Protein backbone atom coordinates (compact mmCIF):
# COMPACT_ATOMS: atom_id res chain seq x y z
CA UNK A 1 0.00 0.00 0.00
CA UNK A 2 1.10 3.57 -0.49
CA UNK A 3 2.48 5.75 2.28
CA UNK A 4 -0.22 7.61 4.24
CA UNK A 5 0.38 10.91 2.41
CA UNK A 6 -0.08 9.27 -1.04
CA UNK A 7 -3.12 7.39 0.23
CA UNK A 8 -4.83 10.58 1.32
CA UNK A 9 -4.13 11.99 -2.14
CA UNK A 10 -5.60 8.89 -3.82
CA UNK A 11 -8.65 8.94 -1.54
CA UNK A 12 -9.21 12.71 -1.61
CA UNK A 13 -12.78 13.89 -1.70
CA UNK A 14 -14.22 10.72 -0.18
CA UNK A 15 -16.50 11.18 2.81
CA UNK A 16 -15.46 7.73 4.04
CA UNK A 17 -11.82 8.78 4.18
CA UNK A 18 -12.33 11.92 6.31
CA UNK A 19 -9.43 10.94 8.50
CA UNK A 20 -7.20 8.03 7.51
CA UNK A 21 -5.33 5.80 9.94
CA UNK A 22 -3.00 3.38 8.12
CA UNK A 23 -1.26 0.49 9.86
CA UNK A 24 1.36 -1.79 8.37
CA UNK A 25 0.35 -4.41 10.94
CA UNK A 26 -2.48 -4.40 13.46
CA UNK A 27 -4.53 -6.92 15.44
CA UNK A 28 -7.87 -5.94 13.94
CA UNK A 29 -8.96 -2.69 12.28
CA UNK A 30 -12.30 -3.18 14.09
CA UNK A 31 -10.71 -2.67 17.51
CA UNK A 32 -8.77 0.38 16.37
CA UNK A 33 -11.86 1.93 14.76
CA UNK A 34 -13.93 1.26 17.89
CA UNK A 35 -11.31 2.86 20.13
CA UNK A 36 -11.22 5.91 17.82
CA UNK A 37 -15.02 6.06 17.79
CA UNK A 38 -15.23 5.96 21.54
CA UNK A 39 -12.66 8.75 21.67
CA UNK A 40 -14.99 10.87 19.48
CA UNK A 41 -13.83 10.12 15.90
CA UNK A 42 -16.10 11.61 13.26
CA UNK A 43 -18.21 9.58 10.86
CA UNK A 44 -16.12 8.56 7.89
CA UNK A 45 -12.94 7.95 9.87
CA UNK A 46 -11.11 5.15 8.08
CA UNK A 47 -8.75 2.54 9.52
CA UNK A 48 -6.72 0.56 7.00
CA UNK A 49 -4.24 -2.26 7.54
CA UNK A 50 -1.73 -4.01 5.34
CA UNK A 51 -1.76 -7.01 7.64
CA UNK A 52 -4.04 -8.14 10.49
CA UNK A 53 -2.76 -10.57 13.07
CA UNK A 54 -6.15 -11.05 14.77
CA UNK A 55 -8.63 -10.18 12.02
CA UNK A 56 -12.12 -11.45 12.75
CA UNK A 57 -15.17 -12.39 10.78
CA UNK A 58 -18.76 -13.09 11.66
CA UNK A 59 -19.50 -15.49 14.49
CA UNK A 60 -16.08 -14.87 16.07
CA UNK A 61 -14.29 -16.70 13.25
CA UNK A 62 -10.77 -15.69 12.28
CA UNK A 63 -10.26 -13.60 9.12
CA UNK A 64 -6.85 -13.86 7.50
CA UNK A 65 -5.16 -10.76 6.11
CA UNK A 66 -1.66 -11.69 4.94
CA UNK A 67 0.59 -8.66 4.32
CA UNK A 68 0.01 -6.73 1.12
CA UNK A 69 -2.54 -9.12 -0.38
CA UNK A 70 -5.90 -7.74 0.67
CA UNK A 71 -8.08 -4.85 1.62
CA UNK A 72 -8.75 -4.71 5.34
CA UNK A 73 -10.62 -1.65 6.47
CA UNK A 74 -13.05 -0.34 9.03
CA UNK A 75 -15.12 2.83 8.73
CA UNK A 76 -16.72 4.72 11.63
CA UNK A 77 -20.46 5.29 11.12
CA UNK A 78 -22.78 7.36 13.22
CA UNK A 79 -26.06 6.54 11.51
CA UNK A 80 -29.40 7.85 12.52
CA UNK A 81 -30.81 4.35 12.67
CA UNK A 82 -33.03 2.31 14.94
CA UNK A 83 -31.36 -0.85 16.25
CA UNK A 84 -33.96 -3.05 14.53
CA UNK A 85 -32.66 -1.76 11.19
CA UNK A 86 -29.00 -2.51 11.83
CA UNK A 87 -29.10 -5.24 9.16
CA UNK A 88 -29.43 -2.48 6.53
CA UNK A 89 -25.78 -1.63 7.13
CA UNK A 90 -24.78 -5.20 6.30
CA UNK A 91 -26.92 -5.13 3.17
CA UNK A 92 -25.55 -1.85 1.91
CA UNK A 93 -21.98 -2.95 2.50
CA UNK A 94 -22.45 -6.26 0.68
CA UNK A 95 -23.97 -4.51 -2.33
CA UNK A 96 -21.28 -1.79 -2.31
CA UNK A 97 -18.43 -4.32 -2.29
CA UNK A 98 -20.01 -6.24 -5.20
CA UNK A 99 -20.36 -2.99 -7.14
CA UNK A 100 -16.77 -1.98 -6.44
CA UNK A 101 -15.42 -5.33 -7.64
CA UNK A 102 -17.52 -5.04 -10.79
CA UNK A 103 -16.40 -1.43 -11.42
CA UNK A 104 -12.72 -2.19 -10.95
CA UNK A 105 -12.59 -5.53 -12.78
CA UNK A 106 -15.06 -6.97 -15.22
CA UNK A 107 -16.05 -9.91 -13.07
CA UNK A 108 -19.56 -10.32 -11.69
CA UNK A 109 -19.96 -10.52 -7.93
CA UNK A 110 -22.89 -11.91 -5.94
CA UNK A 111 -23.93 -12.34 -2.32
CA UNK A 112 -24.45 -15.43 -0.24
CA UNK A 113 -26.86 -14.63 2.59
CA UNK A 114 -26.33 -12.59 4.59
CA UNK A 115 -23.15 -10.84 3.48
CA UNK A 116 -20.53 -13.08 1.87
CA UNK A 117 -19.29 -11.61 -1.39
CA UNK A 118 -18.79 -14.34 -3.97
CA UNK A 119 -17.13 -14.52 -7.34
CA UNK A 120 -17.97 -17.67 -9.27
CA UNK A 121 -19.60 -19.14 -6.16
CA UNK A 122 -16.45 -18.73 -4.04
CA UNK A 123 -16.07 -16.31 -1.13
CA UNK A 124 -13.88 -13.34 -2.00
CA UNK A 125 -14.85 -10.74 0.57
CA UNK A 126 -16.77 -10.36 3.81
CA UNK A 127 -18.48 -7.63 5.74
CA UNK A 128 -18.68 -7.22 9.49
CA UNK A 129 -20.76 -4.67 11.39
CA UNK A 130 -20.17 -4.09 15.09
CA UNK A 131 -22.31 -1.52 16.83
CA UNK A 132 -23.12 0.11 20.14
CA UNK A 133 -26.66 0.96 21.16
CA UNK A 134 -28.14 3.91 22.98
CA UNK A 135 -31.68 2.90 23.88
CA UNK A 136 -33.39 1.77 20.66
CA UNK A 137 -30.95 3.62 18.41
CA UNK A 138 -27.49 2.83 17.14
CA UNK A 139 -25.01 5.06 18.94
CA UNK A 140 -22.38 4.13 16.39
CA UNK A 141 -21.41 1.30 14.09
CA UNK A 142 -18.07 0.18 12.78
CA UNK A 143 -18.30 -1.23 9.28
CA UNK A 144 -15.51 -3.68 8.46
CA UNK A 145 -14.69 -4.94 4.99
CA UNK A 146 -12.14 -7.59 4.08
CA UNK A 147 -11.39 -8.36 0.43
CA UNK A 148 -8.98 -11.09 -0.69
CA UNK A 149 -7.29 -9.30 -3.56
CA UNK A 150 -4.23 -11.34 -4.57
CA UNK A 151 -4.36 -14.29 -2.16
CA UNK A 152 -7.15 -16.61 -1.06
CA UNK A 153 -7.04 -18.29 2.35
CA UNK A 154 -5.67 -21.85 2.19
CA UNK A 155 -8.45 -24.48 2.01
CA UNK A 156 -7.48 -25.93 5.41
CA UNK A 157 -8.05 -22.51 7.05
CA UNK A 158 -11.69 -22.09 6.00
CA UNK A 159 -14.77 -24.29 5.74
CA UNK A 160 -16.08 -22.80 2.50
CA UNK A 161 -14.78 -22.44 -1.07
CA UNK A 162 -12.67 -19.27 -1.24
CA UNK A 163 -10.93 -17.26 -3.91
CA UNK A 164 -9.36 -13.85 -4.46
CA UNK A 165 -10.29 -11.14 -6.95
CA UNK A 166 -7.04 -11.55 -8.90
CA UNK A 167 -7.65 -15.26 -9.49
CA UNK A 168 -11.00 -14.48 -11.12
CA UNK A 169 -10.12 -11.32 -13.07
CA UNK A 170 -8.59 -11.33 -16.54
CA UNK A 171 -6.47 -8.20 -15.88
CA UNK A 172 -4.12 -7.27 -13.01
CA UNK A 173 -6.18 -5.86 -10.14
CA UNK A 174 -5.20 -2.41 -8.90
CA UNK A 175 -5.62 -2.63 -5.12
CA UNK A 176 -5.74 1.12 -4.65
CA UNK A 177 -8.37 1.58 -7.36
CA UNK A 178 -10.41 -1.18 -5.72
CA UNK A 179 -10.05 0.51 -2.33
CA UNK A 180 -11.23 3.84 -3.71
CA UNK A 181 -14.14 2.17 -5.41
CA UNK A 182 -15.17 0.25 -2.26
CA UNK A 183 -15.21 3.49 -0.26
CA UNK A 184 -17.03 5.42 -2.99
CA UNK A 185 -19.72 2.75 -3.36
CA UNK A 186 -20.08 2.45 0.44
CA UNK A 187 -20.74 6.14 0.79
CA UNK A 188 -23.11 6.22 -2.18
CA UNK A 189 -25.11 3.32 -0.75
CA UNK A 190 -25.00 4.80 2.77
CA UNK A 191 -26.62 7.95 1.41
CA UNK A 192 -29.65 5.88 0.37
CA UNK A 193 -29.80 3.73 3.46
CA UNK A 194 -33.54 4.07 3.92
CA UNK A 195 -34.47 3.42 0.33
CA UNK A 196 -36.22 0.49 -1.29
CA UNK A 197 -33.49 0.46 -3.92
CA UNK A 198 -30.91 -0.75 -1.44
CA UNK A 199 -33.10 -3.68 -0.35
CA UNK A 200 -34.08 -4.53 -3.94
CA UNK A 201 -30.46 -4.50 -5.09
CA UNK A 202 -29.32 -6.63 -2.14
CA UNK A 203 -32.09 -9.14 -2.74
CA UNK A 204 -31.33 -9.30 -6.47
CA UNK A 205 -27.73 -10.28 -5.73
CA UNK A 206 -28.57 -13.06 -3.25
CA UNK A 207 -27.59 -16.37 -4.82
CA UNK A 208 -29.04 -18.12 -1.78
CA UNK A 209 -32.63 -17.50 -2.92
CA UNK A 210 -34.19 -20.49 -4.60
CA UNK A 211 -31.56 -22.83 -3.14
CA UNK A 212 -31.97 -25.68 -0.74
CA UNK A 213 -29.83 -24.87 2.24
CA UNK A 214 -28.85 -26.38 5.55
CA UNK A 215 -27.81 -24.77 8.80
CA UNK A 216 -27.09 -25.80 12.38
CA UNK A 217 -29.53 -25.04 15.15
CA UNK A 218 -28.28 -26.41 18.46
CA UNK A 219 -27.55 -30.06 17.88
CA UNK A 220 -29.80 -30.20 14.81
CA UNK A 221 -29.11 -29.65 11.13
CA UNK A 222 -32.11 -27.93 9.55
CA UNK A 223 -32.79 -28.30 5.82
CA UNK A 224 -34.97 -25.74 4.06
CA UNK A 225 -35.70 -24.01 0.80
CA UNK A 226 -34.59 -20.35 0.89
CA UNK A 227 -37.65 -18.77 -0.69
CA UNK A 228 -37.16 -15.07 -0.15
CA UNK A 229 -35.57 -12.36 1.96
CA UNK A 230 -37.25 -9.56 3.88
CA UNK A 231 -36.46 -5.84 4.40
CA UNK A 232 -35.07 -6.61 7.84
CA UNK A 233 -32.46 -8.92 6.34
CA UNK A 234 -34.09 -12.24 7.27
CA UNK A 235 -34.28 -15.28 5.01
CA UNK A 236 -37.76 -16.70 4.45
CA UNK A 237 -37.50 -20.47 4.60
CA UNK A 238 -39.78 -23.31 3.72
CA UNK A 239 -38.89 -26.31 5.84
CA UNK A 240 -39.13 -29.85 4.52
CA UNK A 241 -42.38 -30.20 6.52
CA UNK A 242 -43.84 -27.34 4.47
CA UNK A 243 -43.77 -24.93 7.45
CA UNK A 244 -42.48 -21.42 6.77
CA UNK A 245 -40.12 -19.57 9.10
CA UNK A 246 -37.60 -16.76 9.12
CA UNK A 247 -33.90 -16.95 9.80
CA UNK A 248 -32.34 -13.74 11.12
CA UNK A 249 -28.72 -14.81 11.65
CA UNK A 250 -26.43 -17.73 11.09
CA UNK A 251 -24.41 -19.54 8.48
CA UNK A 252 -26.17 -21.41 5.75
CA UNK A 253 -24.72 -23.90 3.31
CA UNK A 254 -26.23 -24.45 -0.12
CA UNK A 255 -27.17 -28.04 -0.94
CA UNK A 256 -28.56 -28.65 -4.36
CA UNK A 257 -29.34 -32.33 -4.27
CA UNK A 258 -32.55 -32.34 -2.22
CA UNK A 259 -35.99 -32.34 -3.75
CA UNK A 260 -39.05 -30.89 -2.05
CA UNK A 261 -41.23 -33.47 -0.34
CA UNK A 262 -44.81 -32.50 0.39
CA UNK A 263 -47.04 -34.39 2.77
C1 LIG B 1 -16.99 -12.31 7.40
O1 LIG B 1 -17.28 -12.61 6.24
O2 LIG B 1 -17.01 -13.16 8.30
C2 LIG B 1 -16.61 -10.89 7.71
C3 LIG B 1 -15.15 -10.62 7.48
C4 LIG B 1 -14.76 -9.20 7.81
C5 LIG B 1 -13.25 -9.00 7.77
C6 LIG B 1 -12.86 -7.55 7.92
S1 LIG B 1 -11.17 -7.26 7.52
C7 LIG B 1 -11.29 -5.64 8.14
C8 LIG B 1 -12.09 -5.73 9.40
N1 LIG B 1 -11.24 -6.09 10.51
C9 LIG B 1 -11.54 -7.28 11.01
O3 LIG B 1 -10.96 -7.83 11.98
N2 LIG B 1 -12.57 -7.81 10.35
C10 LIG B 1 -13.04 -6.94 9.30
mmCIF file of N, CA and C in Angstrom, residues 20-114:
data_model
loop_
_atom_site.group_PDB
_atom_site.id
_atom_site.type_symbol
_atom_site.label_atom_id
_atom_site.label_comp_id
_atom_site.label_asym_id
_atom_site.label_seq_id
_atom_site.Cartn_x
_atom_site.Cartn_y
_atom_site.Cartn_z
ATOM 1 N N UNK A 20 -7.689 9.370 7.886
ATOM 2 C CA UNK A 20 -7.199 8.033 7.505
ATOM 3 C C UNK A 20 -6.127 7.576 8.488
ATOM 4 N N UNK A 21 -6.327 6.387 9.037
ATOM 5 C CA UNK A 21 -5.330 5.796 9.940
ATOM 6 C C UNK A 21 -4.818 4.525 9.262
ATOM 7 N N UNK A 22 -3.559 4.539 8.841
ATOM 8 C CA UNK A 22 -3.003 3.377 8.115
ATOM 9 C C UNK A 22 -2.035 2.635 9.029
ATOM 10 N N UNK A 23 -2.163 1.313 9.047
ATOM 11 C CA UNK A 23 -1.258 0.489 9.862
ATOM 12 C C UNK A 23 -0.609 -0.558 8.981
ATOM 13 N N UNK A 24 0.686 -0.704 9.099
ATOM 14 C CA UNK A 24 1.362 -1.795 8.374
ATOM 15 C C UNK A 24 0.914 -3.131 8.958
ATOM 16 N N UNK A 25 0.806 -3.179 10.273
ATOM 17 C CA UNK A 25 0.347 -4.406 10.944
ATOM 18 C C UNK A 25 -0.494 -4.011 12.151
ATOM 19 N N UNK A 26 -1.589 -4.707 12.328
ATOM 20 C CA UNK A 26 -2.481 -4.403 13.457
ATOM 21 C C UNK A 26 -3.161 -5.707 13.854
ATOM 22 N N UNK A 27 -3.724 -5.758 15.075
ATOM 23 C CA UNK A 27 -4.527 -6.922 15.437
ATOM 24 C C UNK A 27 -5.754 -6.972 14.536
ATOM 25 N N UNK A 28 -6.670 -6.045 14.778
ATOM 26 C CA UNK A 28 -7.874 -5.941 13.940
ATOM 27 C C UNK A 28 -8.217 -4.459 13.754
ATOM 28 N N UNK A 29 -8.547 -4.079 12.530
ATOM 29 C CA UNK A 29 -8.960 -2.686 12.277
ATOM 30 C C UNK A 29 -10.252 -2.368 13.035
ATOM 31 N N UNK A 30 -11.038 -3.415 13.373
ATOM 32 C CA UNK A 30 -12.296 -3.179 14.092
ATOM 33 C C UNK A 30 -12.008 -2.584 15.473
ATOM 34 N N UNK A 31 -11.016 -3.145 16.154
ATOM 35 C CA UNK A 31 -10.706 -2.665 17.508
ATOM 36 C C UNK A 31 -10.186 -1.242 17.468
ATOM 37 N N UNK A 32 -9.336 -0.966 16.487
ATOM 38 C CA UNK A 32 -8.771 0.377 16.374
ATOM 39 C C UNK A 32 -9.883 1.388 16.056
ATOM 40 N N UNK A 33 -10.768 1.016 15.132
ATOM 41 C CA UNK A 33 -11.856 1.932 14.760
ATOM 42 C C UNK A 33 -12.799 2.156 15.947
ATOM 43 N N UNK A 34 -13.048 1.106 16.714
ATOM 44 C CA UNK A 34 -13.928 1.256 17.893
ATOM 45 C C UNK A 34 -13.295 2.189 18.907
ATOM 46 N N UNK A 35 -12.006 2.006 19.151
ATOM 47 C CA UNK A 35 -11.315 2.865 20.127
ATOM 48 C C UNK A 35 -11.373 4.316 19.653
ATOM 49 N N UNK A 36 -11.161 4.540 18.362
ATOM 50 C CA UNK A 36 -11.223 5.906 17.825
ATOM 51 C C UNK A 36 -12.640 6.469 17.973
ATOM 52 N N UNK A 37 -13.627 5.620 17.697
ATOM 53 C CA UNK A 37 -15.022 6.062 17.786
ATOM 54 C C UNK A 37 -15.351 6.488 19.207
ATOM 55 N N UNK A 38 -14.915 5.647 20.145
ATOM 56 C CA UNK A 38 -15.231 5.956 21.544
ATOM 57 C C UNK A 38 -14.481 7.196 22.028
ATOM 58 N N UNK A 39 -13.390 7.522 21.326
ATOM 59 C CA UNK A 39 -12.657 8.746 21.670
ATOM 60 C C UNK A 39 -13.205 9.940 20.879
ATOM 61 N N UNK A 40 -14.317 9.738 20.127
ATOM 62 C CA UNK A 40 -14.991 10.866 19.480
ATOM 63 C C UNK A 40 -14.723 11.016 17.985
ATOM 64 N N UNK A 41 -14.133 10.004 17.345
ATOM 65 C CA UNK A 41 -13.833 10.124 15.903
ATOM 66 C C UNK A 41 -15.100 10.412 15.105
ATOM 67 N N UNK A 42 -14.944 11.227 14.078
ATOM 68 C CA UNK A 42 -16.103 11.607 13.263
ATOM 69 C C UNK A 42 -16.498 10.471 12.321
ATOM 70 N N UNK A 43 -17.748 10.530 11.870
ATOM 71 C CA UNK A 43 -18.210 9.579 10.861
ATOM 72 C C UNK A 43 -17.304 9.689 9.643
ATOM 73 N N UNK A 44 -16.975 8.551 9.074
ATOM 74 C CA UNK A 44 -16.119 8.557 7.888
ATOM 75 C C UNK A 44 -14.653 8.381 8.214
ATOM 76 N N UNK A 45 -14.328 8.255 9.503
ATOM 77 C CA UNK A 45 -12.936 7.951 9.870
ATOM 78 C C UNK A 45 -12.625 6.533 9.384
ATOM 79 N N UNK A 46 -11.462 6.414 8.735
ATOM 80 C CA UNK A 46 -11.113 5.146 8.078
ATOM 81 C C UNK A 46 -9.867 4.555 8.723
ATOM 82 N N UNK A 47 -9.942 3.260 9.036
ATOM 83 C CA UNK A 47 -8.753 2.542 9.523
ATOM 84 C C UNK A 47 -8.422 1.470 8.493
ATOM 85 N N UNK A 48 -7.170 1.496 8.033
ATOM 86 C CA UNK A 48 -6.719 0.555 7.005
ATOM 87 C C UNK A 48 -5.529 -0.230 7.528
ATOM 88 N N UNK A 49 -5.427 -1.491 7.132
ATOM 89 C CA UNK A 49 -4.240 -2.258 7.543
ATOM 90 C C UNK A 49 -3.705 -3.070 6.373
ATOM 91 N N UNK A 50 -2.390 -3.155 6.316
ATOM 92 C CA UNK A 50 -1.731 -4.006 5.336
ATOM 93 C C UNK A 50 -1.786 -5.463 5.773
ATOM 94 N N UNK A 51 -1.744 -5.650 7.092
ATOM 95 C CA UNK A 51 -1.758 -7.012 7.644
ATOM 96 C C UNK A 51 -2.534 -6.988 8.956
ATOM 97 N N UNK A 52 -3.374 -7.995 9.181
ATOM 98 C CA UNK A 52 -4.042 -8.140 10.486
ATOM 99 C C UNK A 52 -3.561 -9.439 11.118
ATOM 100 N N UNK A 53 -3.226 -9.361 12.384
ATOM 101 C CA UNK A 53 -2.762 -10.573 13.067
ATOM 102 C C UNK A 53 -3.897 -11.228 13.857
ATOM 103 N N UNK A 54 -4.994 -10.481 14.054
ATOM 104 C CA UNK A 54 -6.149 -11.046 14.769
ATOM 105 C C UNK A 54 -7.427 -10.545 14.104
ATOM 106 N N UNK A 55 -7.439 -10.588 12.764
ATOM 107 C CA UNK A 55 -8.635 -10.180 12.024
ATOM 108 C C UNK A 55 -9.779 -11.122 12.370
ATOM 109 N N UNK A 56 -10.981 -10.574 12.410
ATOM 110 C CA UNK A 56 -12.115 -11.446 12.754
ATOM 111 C C UNK A 56 -13.249 -11.300 11.748
ATOM 112 N N UNK A 57 -14.000 -12.379 11.646
ATOM 113 C CA UNK A 57 -15.165 -12.393 10.779
ATOM 114 C C UNK A 57 -16.414 -12.575 11.616
ATOM 115 N N UNK A 58 -17.507 -12.869 10.945
ATOM 116 C CA UNK A 58 -18.761 -13.087 11.659
ATOM 117 C C UNK A 58 -18.628 -14.317 12.534
ATOM 118 N N UNK A 59 -19.437 -14.320 13.619
ATOM 119 C CA UNK A 59 -19.498 -15.490 14.487
ATOM 120 C C UNK A 59 -18.176 -15.756 15.196
ATOM 121 N N UNK A 60 -17.351 -14.720 15.342
ATOM 122 C CA UNK A 60 -16.084 -14.871 16.066
ATOM 123 C C UNK A 60 -15.035 -15.667 15.306
ATOM 124 N N UNK A 61 -15.275 -15.941 14.030
ATOM 125 C CA UNK A 61 -14.290 -16.696 13.254
ATOM 126 C C UNK A 61 -13.097 -15.815 12.898
ATOM 127 N N UNK A 62 -11.963 -16.453 12.666
ATOM 128 C CA UNK A 62 -10.768 -15.688 12.282
ATOM 129 C C UNK A 62 -10.897 -15.246 10.822
ATOM 130 N N UNK A 63 -10.313 -14.081 10.508
ATOM 131 C CA UNK A 63 -10.264 -13.598 9.123
ATOM 132 C C UNK A 63 -8.802 -13.308 8.812
ATOM 133 N N UNK A 64 -8.284 -13.988 7.803
ATOM 134 C CA UNK A 64 -6.855 -13.860 7.503
ATOM 135 C C UNK A 64 -6.578 -12.677 6.590
ATOM 136 N N UNK A 65 -5.602 -11.870 6.964
ATOM 137 C CA UNK A 65 -5.159 -10.760 6.109
ATOM 138 C C UNK A 65 -3.639 -10.816 6.009
ATOM 139 N N UNK A 66 -3.117 -11.649 5.095
ATOM 140 C CA UNK A 66 -1.655 -11.695 4.939
ATOM 141 C C UNK A 66 -1.146 -10.370 4.375
ATOM 142 N N UNK A 67 0.100 -9.978 4.696
ATOM 143 C CA UNK A 67 0.589 -8.655 4.316
ATOM 144 C C UNK A 67 0.500 -8.378 2.820
ATOM 145 N N UNK A 68 -0.033 -7.223 2.493
ATOM 146 C CA UNK A 68 0.013 -6.729 1.123
ATOM 147 C C UNK A 68 -0.881 -7.438 0.120
ATOM 148 N N UNK A 69 -1.794 -8.303 0.581
ATOM 149 C CA UNK A 69 -2.541 -9.118 -0.375
ATOM 150 C C UNK A 69 -4.034 -8.795 -0.402
ATOM 151 N N UNK A 70 -4.456 -7.869 0.442
ATOM 152 C CA UNK A 70 -5.904 -7.741 0.672
ATOM 153 C C UNK A 70 -6.296 -6.295 0.894
ATOM 154 N N UNK A 71 -7.588 -6.089 1.036
ATOM 155 C CA UNK A 71 -8.080 -4.849 1.615
ATOM 156 C C UNK A 71 -8.631 -5.222 2.988
ATOM 157 N N UNK A 72 -8.212 -4.518 3.993
ATOM 158 C CA UNK A 72 -8.750 -4.711 5.342
ATOM 159 C C UNK A 72 -9.013 -3.318 5.885
ATOM 160 N N UNK A 73 -10.283 -3.012 6.059
ATOM 161 C CA UNK A 73 -10.624 -1.647 6.474
ATOM 162 C C UNK A 73 -11.838 -1.633 7.390
ATOM 163 N N UNK A 74 -11.868 -0.601 8.210
ATOM 164 C CA UNK A 74 -13.046 -0.337 9.033
ATOM 165 C C UNK A 74 -13.373 1.151 8.940
ATOM 166 N N UNK A 75 -14.662 1.442 8.835
ATOM 167 C CA UNK A 75 -15.118 2.831 8.734
ATOM 168 C C UNK A 75 -16.047 3.123 9.915
ATOM 169 N N UNK A 76 -15.855 4.290 10.521
ATOM 170 C CA UNK A 76 -16.723 4.719 11.628
ATOM 171 C C UNK A 76 -18.021 5.298 11.061
ATOM 172 N N UNK A 77 -19.148 4.769 11.531
ATOM 173 C CA UNK A 77 -20.456 5.290 11.116
ATOM 174 C C UNK A 77 -21.213 5.779 12.347
ATOM 175 N N UNK A 78 -21.903 6.881 12.160
ATOM 176 C CA UNK A 78 -22.783 7.360 13.221
ATOM 177 C C UNK A 78 -24.168 7.562 12.598
ATOM 178 N N UNK A 79 -24.811 6.437 12.256
ATOM 179 C CA UNK A 79 -26.064 6.541 11.509
ATOM 180 C C UNK A 79 -27.220 6.916 12.421
ATOM 181 N N UNK A 80 -28.194 7.538 11.800
ATOM 182 C CA UNK A 80 -29.405 7.848 12.525
ATOM 183 C C UNK A 80 -30.345 6.665 12.272
ATOM 184 N N UNK A 81 -30.149 5.597 13.034
ATOM 185 C CA UNK A 81 -30.812 4.348 12.666
ATOM 186 C C UNK A 81 -31.293 3.623 13.913
ATOM 187 N N UNK A 82 -32.518 3.109 13.825
ATOM 188 C CA UNK A 82 -33.027 2.311 14.938
ATOM 189 C C UNK A 82 -32.312 0.950 14.921
ATOM 190 N N UNK A 83 -32.115 0.403 16.119
ATOM 191 C CA UNK A 83 -31.362 -0.846 16.247
ATOM 192 C C UNK A 83 -31.975 -1.965 15.399
ATOM 193 N N UNK A 84 -33.305 -1.964 15.279
ATOM 194 C CA UNK A 84 -33.956 -3.046 14.528
ATOM 195 C C UNK A 84 -33.610 -3.001 13.035
ATOM 196 N N UNK A 85 -33.030 -1.870 12.597
ATOM 197 C CA UNK A 85 -32.663 -1.755 11.187
ATOM 198 C C UNK A 85 -31.162 -1.904 10.942
ATOM 199 N N UNK A 86 -30.466 -2.400 11.952
ATOM 200 C CA UNK A 86 -28.998 -2.513 11.830
ATOM 201 C C UNK A 86 -28.593 -3.387 10.637
ATOM 202 N N UNK A 87 -29.440 -4.352 10.281
ATOM 203 C CA UNK A 87 -29.100 -5.243 9.157
ATOM 204 C C UNK A 87 -28.958 -4.471 7.848
ATOM 205 N N UNK A 88 -29.550 -3.276 7.772
ATOM 206 C CA UNK A 88 -29.432 -2.484 6.530
ATOM 207 C C UNK A 88 -27.975 -2.132 6.243
ATOM 208 N N UNK A 89 -27.205 -1.976 7.324
ATOM 209 C CA UNK A 89 -25.784 -1.632 7.130
ATOM 210 C C UNK A 89 -25.048 -2.799 6.469
ATOM 211 N N UNK A 90 -25.374 -3.999 6.902
ATOM 212 C CA UNK A 90 -24.777 -5.197 6.301
ATOM 213 C C UNK A 90 -25.159 -5.294 4.829
ATOM 214 N N UNK A 91 -26.447 -5.026 4.566
ATOM 215 C CA UNK A 91 -26.925 -5.131 3.173
ATOM 216 C C UNK A 91 -26.214 -4.129 2.284
ATOM 217 N N UNK A 92 -26.142 -2.881 2.763
ATOM 218 C CA UNK A 92 -25.555 -1.851 1.908
ATOM 219 C C UNK A 92 -24.081 -2.152 1.654
ATOM 220 N N UNK A 93 -23.403 -2.683 2.671
ATOM 221 C CA UNK A 93 -21.976 -2.953 2.500
ATOM 222 C C UNK A 93 -21.759 -4.107 1.517
ATOM 223 N N UNK A 94 -22.579 -5.133 1.611
ATOM 224 C CA UNK A 94 -22.454 -6.258 0.677
ATOM 225 C C UNK A 94 -22.649 -5.800 -0.760
ATOM 226 N N UNK A 95 -23.684 -5.012 -0.970
ATOM 227 C CA UNK A 95 -23.969 -4.508 -2.328
ATOM 228 C C UNK A 95 -22.817 -3.617 -2.806
ATOM 229 N N UNK A 96 -22.346 -2.733 -1.925
ATOM 230 C CA UNK A 96 -21.282 -1.788 -2.313
ATOM 231 C C UNK A 96 -20.004 -2.533 -2.710
ATOM 232 N N UNK A 97 -19.663 -3.577 -1.968
ATOM 233 C CA UNK A 97 -18.429 -4.316 -2.293
ATOM 234 C C UNK A 97 -18.589 -5.037 -3.639
ATOM 235 N N UNK A 98 -19.756 -5.610 -3.882
ATOM 236 C CA UNK A 98 -20.005 -6.235 -5.200
ATOM 237 C C UNK A 98 -19.834 -5.196 -6.303
ATOM 238 N N UNK A 99 -20.428 -4.031 -6.101
ATOM 239 C CA UNK A 99 -20.364 -2.992 -7.139
ATOM 240 C C UNK A 99 -18.924 -2.537 -7.383
ATOM 241 N N UNK A 100 -18.156 -2.425 -6.295
ATOM 242 C CA UNK A 100 -16.767 -1.978 -6.441
ATOM 243 C C UNK A 100 -15.942 -3.008 -7.211
ATOM 244 N N UNK A 101 -16.154 -4.282 -6.910
ATOM 245 C CA UNK A 101 -15.420 -5.332 -7.639
ATOM 246 C C UNK A 101 -15.791 -5.271 -9.119
ATOM 247 N N UNK A 102 -17.062 -5.080 -9.394
ATOM 248 C CA UNK A 102 -17.515 -5.039 -10.795
ATOM 249 C C UNK A 102 -17.006 -3.794 -11.519
ATOM 250 N N UNK A 103 -16.903 -2.670 -10.790
ATOM 251 C CA UNK A 103 -16.399 -1.432 -11.415
ATOM 252 C C UNK A 103 -14.916 -1.520 -11.723
ATOM 253 N N UNK A 104 -14.176 -2.206 -10.853
ATOM 254 C CA UNK A 104 -12.719 -2.195 -10.949
ATOM 255 C C UNK A 104 -12.210 -3.317 -11.851
ATOM 256 N N UNK A 105 -12.961 -4.407 -11.914
ATOM 257 C CA UNK A 105 -12.586 -5.534 -12.779
ATOM 258 C C UNK A 105 -13.808 -5.730 -13.684
ATOM 259 N N UNK A 106 -13.815 -6.783 -14.478
ATOM 260 C CA UNK A 106 -15.061 -6.965 -15.220
ATOM 261 C C UNK A 106 -15.796 -8.212 -14.735
ATOM 262 N N UNK A 107 -15.395 -8.690 -13.554
ATOM 263 C CA UNK A 107 -16.050 -9.906 -13.065
ATOM 264 C C UNK A 107 -17.356 -9.569 -12.346
ATOM 265 N N UNK A 108 -18.259 -10.511 -12.336
ATOM 266 C CA UNK A 108 -19.563 -10.324 -11.693
ATOM 267 C C UNK A 108 -19.475 -10.860 -10.268
ATOM 268 N N UNK A 109 -19.982 -10.087 -9.330
ATOM 269 C CA UNK A 109 -19.962 -10.523 -7.926
ATOM 270 C C UNK A 109 -21.392 -10.711 -7.432
ATOM 271 N N UNK A 110 -21.551 -11.620 -6.481
ATOM 272 C CA UNK A 110 -22.889 -11.908 -5.944
ATOM 273 C C UNK A 110 -22.782 -12.042 -4.433
ATOM 274 N N UNK A 111 -23.928 -12.222 -3.784
ATOM 275 C CA UNK A 111 -23.934 -12.337 -2.323
ATOM 276 C C UNK A 111 -24.516 -13.674 -1.885
ATOM 277 N N UNK A 112 -23.862 -14.273 -0.919
ATOM 278 C CA UNK A 112 -24.451 -15.428 -0.236
ATOM 279 C C UNK A 112 -24.984 -14.882 1.079
ATOM 280 N N UNK A 113 -26.230 -15.194 1.390
ATOM 281 C CA UNK A 113 -26.857 -14.633 2.587
ATOM 282 C C UNK A 113 -26.013 -14.926 3.812
ATOM 283 N N UNK A 114 -25.805 -13.946 4.716
ATOM 284 C CA UNK A 114 -26.328 -12.587 4.586
ATOM 285 C C UNK A 114 -25.370 -11.617 3.892
#
